[in-house]
Coordinates of C-alpha atoms and ligand atoms in Angstrom, one line a residue:
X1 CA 81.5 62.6 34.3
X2 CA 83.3 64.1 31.2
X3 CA 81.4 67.5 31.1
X4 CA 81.9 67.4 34.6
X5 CA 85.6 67.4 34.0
X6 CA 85.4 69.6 30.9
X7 CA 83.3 72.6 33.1
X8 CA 86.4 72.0 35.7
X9 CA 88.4 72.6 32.7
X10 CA 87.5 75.5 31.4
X11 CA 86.5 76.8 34.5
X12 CA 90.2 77.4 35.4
X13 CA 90.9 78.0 32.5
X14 CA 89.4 81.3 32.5
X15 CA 90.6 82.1 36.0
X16 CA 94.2 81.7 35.3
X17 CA 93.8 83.3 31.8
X18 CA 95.0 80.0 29.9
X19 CA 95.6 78.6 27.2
X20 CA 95.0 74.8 25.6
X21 CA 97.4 74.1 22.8
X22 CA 97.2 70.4 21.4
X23 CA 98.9 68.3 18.6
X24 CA 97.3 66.5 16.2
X25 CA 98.0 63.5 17.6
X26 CA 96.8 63.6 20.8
X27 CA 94.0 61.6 22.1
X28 CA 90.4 63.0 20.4
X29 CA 88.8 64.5 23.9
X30 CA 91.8 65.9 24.3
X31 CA 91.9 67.3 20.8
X32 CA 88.1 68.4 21.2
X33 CA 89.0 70.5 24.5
X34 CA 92.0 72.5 23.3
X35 CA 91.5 75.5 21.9
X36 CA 93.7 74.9 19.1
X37 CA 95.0 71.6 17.9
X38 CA 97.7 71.9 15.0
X39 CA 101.1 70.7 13.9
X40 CA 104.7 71.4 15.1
X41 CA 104.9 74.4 13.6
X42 CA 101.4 75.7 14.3
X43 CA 101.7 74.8 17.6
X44 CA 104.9 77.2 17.7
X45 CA 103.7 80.1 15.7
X46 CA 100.4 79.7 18.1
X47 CA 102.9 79.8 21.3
X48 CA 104.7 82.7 20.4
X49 CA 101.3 84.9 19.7
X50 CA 98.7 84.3 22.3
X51 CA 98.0 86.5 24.7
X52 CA 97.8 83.9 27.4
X53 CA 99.1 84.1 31.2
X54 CA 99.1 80.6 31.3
X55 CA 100.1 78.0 28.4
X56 CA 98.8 74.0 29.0
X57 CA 100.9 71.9 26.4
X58 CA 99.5 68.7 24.9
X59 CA 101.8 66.8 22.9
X60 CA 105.4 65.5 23.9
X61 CA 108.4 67.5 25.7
X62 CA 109.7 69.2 23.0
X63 CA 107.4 70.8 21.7
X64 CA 106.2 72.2 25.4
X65 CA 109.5 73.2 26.0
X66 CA 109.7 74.9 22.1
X67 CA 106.9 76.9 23.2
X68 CA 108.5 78.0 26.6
X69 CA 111.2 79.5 24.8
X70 CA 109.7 81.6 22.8
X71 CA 107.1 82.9 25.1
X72 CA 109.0 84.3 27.5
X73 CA 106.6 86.2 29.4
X74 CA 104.1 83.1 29.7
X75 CA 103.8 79.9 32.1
X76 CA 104.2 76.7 30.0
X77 CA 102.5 73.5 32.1
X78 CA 102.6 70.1 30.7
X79 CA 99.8 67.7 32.1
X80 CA 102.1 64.6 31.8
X81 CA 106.0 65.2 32.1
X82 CA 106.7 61.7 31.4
X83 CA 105.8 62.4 27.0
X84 CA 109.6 62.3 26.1
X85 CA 109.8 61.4 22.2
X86 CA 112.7 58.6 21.4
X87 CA 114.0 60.2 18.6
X88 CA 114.8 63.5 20.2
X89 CA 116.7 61.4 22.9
X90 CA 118.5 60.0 20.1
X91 CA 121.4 62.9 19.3
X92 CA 123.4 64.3 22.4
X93 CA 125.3 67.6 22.3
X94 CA 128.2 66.2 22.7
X95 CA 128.0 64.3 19.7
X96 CA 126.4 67.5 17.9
X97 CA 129.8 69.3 18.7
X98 CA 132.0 66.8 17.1
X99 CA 130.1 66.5 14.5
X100 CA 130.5 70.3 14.1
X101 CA 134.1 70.4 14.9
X102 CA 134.1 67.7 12.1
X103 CA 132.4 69.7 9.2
X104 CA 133.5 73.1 10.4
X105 CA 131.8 74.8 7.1
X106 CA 128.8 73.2 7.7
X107 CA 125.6 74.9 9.1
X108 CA 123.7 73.1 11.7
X109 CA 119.8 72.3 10.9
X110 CA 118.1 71.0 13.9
X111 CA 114.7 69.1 13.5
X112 CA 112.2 70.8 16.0
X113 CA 112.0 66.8 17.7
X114 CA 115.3 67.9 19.4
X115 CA 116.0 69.0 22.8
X116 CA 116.7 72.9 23.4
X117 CA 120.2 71.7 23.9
X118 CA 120.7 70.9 20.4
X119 CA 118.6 73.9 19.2
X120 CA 121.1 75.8 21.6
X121 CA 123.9 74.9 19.0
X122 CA 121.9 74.8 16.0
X123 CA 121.8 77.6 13.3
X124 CA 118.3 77.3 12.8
X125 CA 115.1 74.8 13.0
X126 CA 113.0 73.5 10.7
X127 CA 109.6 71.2 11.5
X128 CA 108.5 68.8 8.8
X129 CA 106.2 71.7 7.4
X130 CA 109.4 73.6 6.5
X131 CA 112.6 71.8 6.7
X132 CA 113.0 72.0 2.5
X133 CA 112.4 75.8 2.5
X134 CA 114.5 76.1 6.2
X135 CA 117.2 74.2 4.1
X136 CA 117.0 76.3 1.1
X137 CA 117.0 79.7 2.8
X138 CA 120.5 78.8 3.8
X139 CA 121.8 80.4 0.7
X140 CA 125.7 80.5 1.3
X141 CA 126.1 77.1 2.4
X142 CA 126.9 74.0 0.9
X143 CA 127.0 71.9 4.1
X144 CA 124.6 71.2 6.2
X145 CA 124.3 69.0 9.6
X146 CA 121.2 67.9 9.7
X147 CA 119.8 66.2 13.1
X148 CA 118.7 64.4 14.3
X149 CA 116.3 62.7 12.1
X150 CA 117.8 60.7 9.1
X151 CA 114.3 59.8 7.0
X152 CA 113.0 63.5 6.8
X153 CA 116.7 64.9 6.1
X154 CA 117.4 62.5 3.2
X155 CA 113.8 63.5 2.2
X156 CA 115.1 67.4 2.0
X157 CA 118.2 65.9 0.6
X158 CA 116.6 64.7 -2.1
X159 CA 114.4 68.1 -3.0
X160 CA 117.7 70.0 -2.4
X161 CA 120.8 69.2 -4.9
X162 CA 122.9 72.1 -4.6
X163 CA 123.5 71.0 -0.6
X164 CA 125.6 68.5 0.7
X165 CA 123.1 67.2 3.6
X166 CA 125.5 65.3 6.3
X167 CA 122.8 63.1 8.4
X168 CA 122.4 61.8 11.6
X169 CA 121.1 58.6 12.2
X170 CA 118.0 59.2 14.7
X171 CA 114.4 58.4 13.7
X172 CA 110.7 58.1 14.8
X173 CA 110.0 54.7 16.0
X174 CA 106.8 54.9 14.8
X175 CA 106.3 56.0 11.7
X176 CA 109.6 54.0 11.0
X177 CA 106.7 50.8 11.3
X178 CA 105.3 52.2 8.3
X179 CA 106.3 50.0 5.8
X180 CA 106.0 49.8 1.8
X181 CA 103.6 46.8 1.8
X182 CA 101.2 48.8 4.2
X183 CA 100.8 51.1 1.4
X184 CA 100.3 48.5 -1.1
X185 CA 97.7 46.8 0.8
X186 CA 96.0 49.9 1.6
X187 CA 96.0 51.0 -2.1
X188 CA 95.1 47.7 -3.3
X189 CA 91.8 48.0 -1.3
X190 CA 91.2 51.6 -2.0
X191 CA 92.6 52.0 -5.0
X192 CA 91.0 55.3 -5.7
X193 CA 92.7 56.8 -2.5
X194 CA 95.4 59.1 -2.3
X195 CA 98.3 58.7 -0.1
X196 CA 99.5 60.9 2.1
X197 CA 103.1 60.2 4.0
X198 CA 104.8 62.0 6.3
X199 CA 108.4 63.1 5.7
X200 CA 109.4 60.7 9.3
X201 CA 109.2 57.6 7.1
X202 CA 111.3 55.6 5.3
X203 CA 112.5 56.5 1.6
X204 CA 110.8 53.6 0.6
X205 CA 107.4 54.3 2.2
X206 CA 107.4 58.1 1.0
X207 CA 108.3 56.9 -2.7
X208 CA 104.6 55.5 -2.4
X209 CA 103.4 58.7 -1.8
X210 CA 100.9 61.2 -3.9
X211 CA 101.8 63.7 -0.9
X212 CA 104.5 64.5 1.2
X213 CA 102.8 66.8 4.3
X214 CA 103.2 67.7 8.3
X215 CA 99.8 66.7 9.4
X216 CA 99.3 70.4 9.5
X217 CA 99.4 70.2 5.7
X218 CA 97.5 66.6 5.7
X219 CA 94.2 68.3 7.3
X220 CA 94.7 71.3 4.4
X221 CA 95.3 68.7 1.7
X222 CA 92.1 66.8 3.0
X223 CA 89.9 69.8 3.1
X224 CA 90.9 71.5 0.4
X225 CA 91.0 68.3 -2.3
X226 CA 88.7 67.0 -4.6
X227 CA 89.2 63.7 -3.5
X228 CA 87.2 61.5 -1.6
X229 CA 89.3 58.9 0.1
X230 CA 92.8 58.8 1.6
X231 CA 95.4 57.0 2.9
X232 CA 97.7 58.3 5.6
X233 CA 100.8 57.1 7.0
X234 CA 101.4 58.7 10.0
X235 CA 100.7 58.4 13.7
X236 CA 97.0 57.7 13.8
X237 CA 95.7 60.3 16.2
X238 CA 95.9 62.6 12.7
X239 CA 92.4 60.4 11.8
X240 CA 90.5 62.4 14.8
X241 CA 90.8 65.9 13.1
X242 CA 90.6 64.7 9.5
X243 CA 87.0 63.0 10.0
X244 CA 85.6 66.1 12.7
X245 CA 87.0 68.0 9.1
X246 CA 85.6 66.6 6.7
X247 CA 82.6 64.0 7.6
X248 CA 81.7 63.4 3.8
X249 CA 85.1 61.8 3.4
X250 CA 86.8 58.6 4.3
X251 CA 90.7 58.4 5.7
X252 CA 92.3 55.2 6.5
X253 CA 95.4 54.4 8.2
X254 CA 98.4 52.3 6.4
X255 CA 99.2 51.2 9.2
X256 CA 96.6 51.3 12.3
X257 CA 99.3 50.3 14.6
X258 CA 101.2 53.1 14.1
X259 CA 100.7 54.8 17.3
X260 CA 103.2 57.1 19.6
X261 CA 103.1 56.0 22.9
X262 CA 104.0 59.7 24.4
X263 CA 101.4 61.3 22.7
X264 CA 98.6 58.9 24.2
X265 CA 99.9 59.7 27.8
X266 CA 97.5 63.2 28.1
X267 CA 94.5 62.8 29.1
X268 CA 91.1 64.9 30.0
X269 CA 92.0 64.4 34.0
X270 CA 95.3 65.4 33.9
X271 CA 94.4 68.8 31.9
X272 CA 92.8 69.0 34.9
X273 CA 95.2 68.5 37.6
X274 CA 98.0 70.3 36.1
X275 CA 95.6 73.0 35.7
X276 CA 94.7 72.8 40.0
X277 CA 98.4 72.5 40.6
X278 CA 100.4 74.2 38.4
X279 CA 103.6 72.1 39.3
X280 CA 104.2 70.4 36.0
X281 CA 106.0 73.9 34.7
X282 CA 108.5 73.1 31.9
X283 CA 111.8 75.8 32.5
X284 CA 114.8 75.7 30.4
X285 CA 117.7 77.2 31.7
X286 CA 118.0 80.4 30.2
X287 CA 121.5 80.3 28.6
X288 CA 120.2 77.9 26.4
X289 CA 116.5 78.9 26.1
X290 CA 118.4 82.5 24.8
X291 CA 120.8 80.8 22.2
X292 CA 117.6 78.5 21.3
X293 CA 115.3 80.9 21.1
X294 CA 117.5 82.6 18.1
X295 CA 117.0 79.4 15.8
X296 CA 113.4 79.4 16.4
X297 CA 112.6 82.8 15.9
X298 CA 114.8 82.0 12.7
X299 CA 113.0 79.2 11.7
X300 CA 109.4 81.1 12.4
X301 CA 110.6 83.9 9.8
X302 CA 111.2 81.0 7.4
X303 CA 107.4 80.2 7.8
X304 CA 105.4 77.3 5.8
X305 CA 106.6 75.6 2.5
X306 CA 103.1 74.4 1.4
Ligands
13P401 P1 104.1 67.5 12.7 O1 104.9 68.7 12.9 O2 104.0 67.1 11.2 O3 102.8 67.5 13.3 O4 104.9 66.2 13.2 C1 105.3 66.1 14.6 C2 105.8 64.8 15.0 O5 106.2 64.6 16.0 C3 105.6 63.8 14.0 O6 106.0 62.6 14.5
SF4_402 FE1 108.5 61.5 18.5 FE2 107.6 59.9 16.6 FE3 106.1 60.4 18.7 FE4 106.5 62.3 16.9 S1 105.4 60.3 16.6 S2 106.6 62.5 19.1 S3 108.7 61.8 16.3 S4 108.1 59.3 18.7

């Protein structure tokens, strides 16, 4: 039944010259079937350079709709067009522009978990493999608006003192579950383990941390460390690629409730149907894909701080 569905798959995949992009969080068949699986950023930089008719996007909206932006000349199709993410519904443009109008020196750094409206009147973008360096390479400011995520922009804020970093209160709802004592636990049963956090938890949690990474820079970390056991705080989905990685080693979650109920929403048979009916196409309007297409491409010639 599944390598029934997976011939289907890549069956049409080759006859409408597509494309499987995935993130790391997505379910593990789905992971398995893409042909590449990465991080915000990866996913982007992977977007803008394939030479694909046909994109199929695995992850939540706004990173399908990221990638329809800046492939212009491409079809972006997402197999579930219900996988919003809460904390990118958490900031409105019109709140963005007072905020603005409020700080009228400041420069506008927009999380990639935004919608293109919000990149639209954002200088530039950053993902959570970049936003330090994204932040730094603002050289003549002092100000910056950064939205809409408050844990992983008082997590730059605190790499980058000569900034004033004015935040906006949004935030993951899951990794927000990730709490200090899940760490302790973890570390009390592991104890030889290192941590890894991602920068969408609390200041508390990613004190605990030995590492502060994207899950793009998780799987590096785990590959290319000496270590033999870690713990990760983040969305579990991460554990897939990190034991397909690297069998020999052994990852545990802080928390194994820590689960984002958008990225579980793709599945193998959906891949498939959006793939036979090619309705689910993600469009952004092109004023705004054109004004947020400019802090993207920005944000892409920053490239990766680690
Ligand atoms: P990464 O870019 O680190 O994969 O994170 C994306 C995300 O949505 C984390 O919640
Ligand atoms: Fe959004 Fe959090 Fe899910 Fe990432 S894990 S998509 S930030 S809700």
């Amino acid at each position: 039944m599944k390598n029934n569905l997976i011939n289907k798959i890549n069956k049409l995949k080759k006859n409408h010259n597509a494309v499987v992009l995935a993130h790391n969080y997505q379910i593990g068949e789905v992971q398995d079937i893409a042909d590449y699986t990465g991080d915000s950023l990866g996913l982007s930089i992977e977007a803008s350079k394939t030479t694909a008719k046909l994109i199929v996007f695995c992850g939540v909206n706004f990173m399908a709709e990221t990638a329809a932006i800046i492939s212009i000349d491409k079809k972006v199709v997402v197999p579930e067009i219900n996988a919003g993410c809460p904390m990118a519904d958490m900031i409105t443009v019109t709140a963005l522009k007072k905020l603005k109008d409020q700080n009228p020196k400041a420069k506008v750094v927009c999380y990639v978990n935004s919608g293109a409206d919000i990149k639209a009147e954002s200088d530039i973008c950053c993902t959570s493999a970049n936003a330090i360096r994204v932040v730094e390479s603002l050289t003549n400011t002092e100000e910056i608006i950064f939205v809409p995520d408050k844990y992983l922009g008082s997590y730059v804020a605190s790499k980058v003192k000569d900034k004033r970093i004015i935040l906006w209160q949004g935030f993951c709802p899951t990794h927000a579950k990730i709490l200090p004592e899940h760490i302790m636990t973890a570390k009390d049963k592991y104890p030889g383990a290192k941590v890894l956090v991602h920068p969408e938890c609390r200041p508390e949690t990613i004190a605990l941390a030995d590492y502060v990474l994207s899950t793009g820079g998780m799987l590096k970390l785990a590959k290319e460390s000496g270590s033999k056991e870690f713990i990760l705080a983040t969305e579990i989905g991460i554990l897939h690629s990190l034991k397909r990685q690297n069998p020999e080693k052994n990852f545990y979650p802080a928390l194994a409730s820590a689960i984002c109920p958008n990225m579980k929403l793709t599945t193998l048979e959906k891949i498939l149907w959006s793939l036979e009916d090619l309705i689910t196409e993600v469009r952004v309007p092109p004023e705004i894909a054109a004004k947020a297409r400019l802090a993207i491409e920005k944000m892409l010639a920053v490239g990766r701080q680690v």
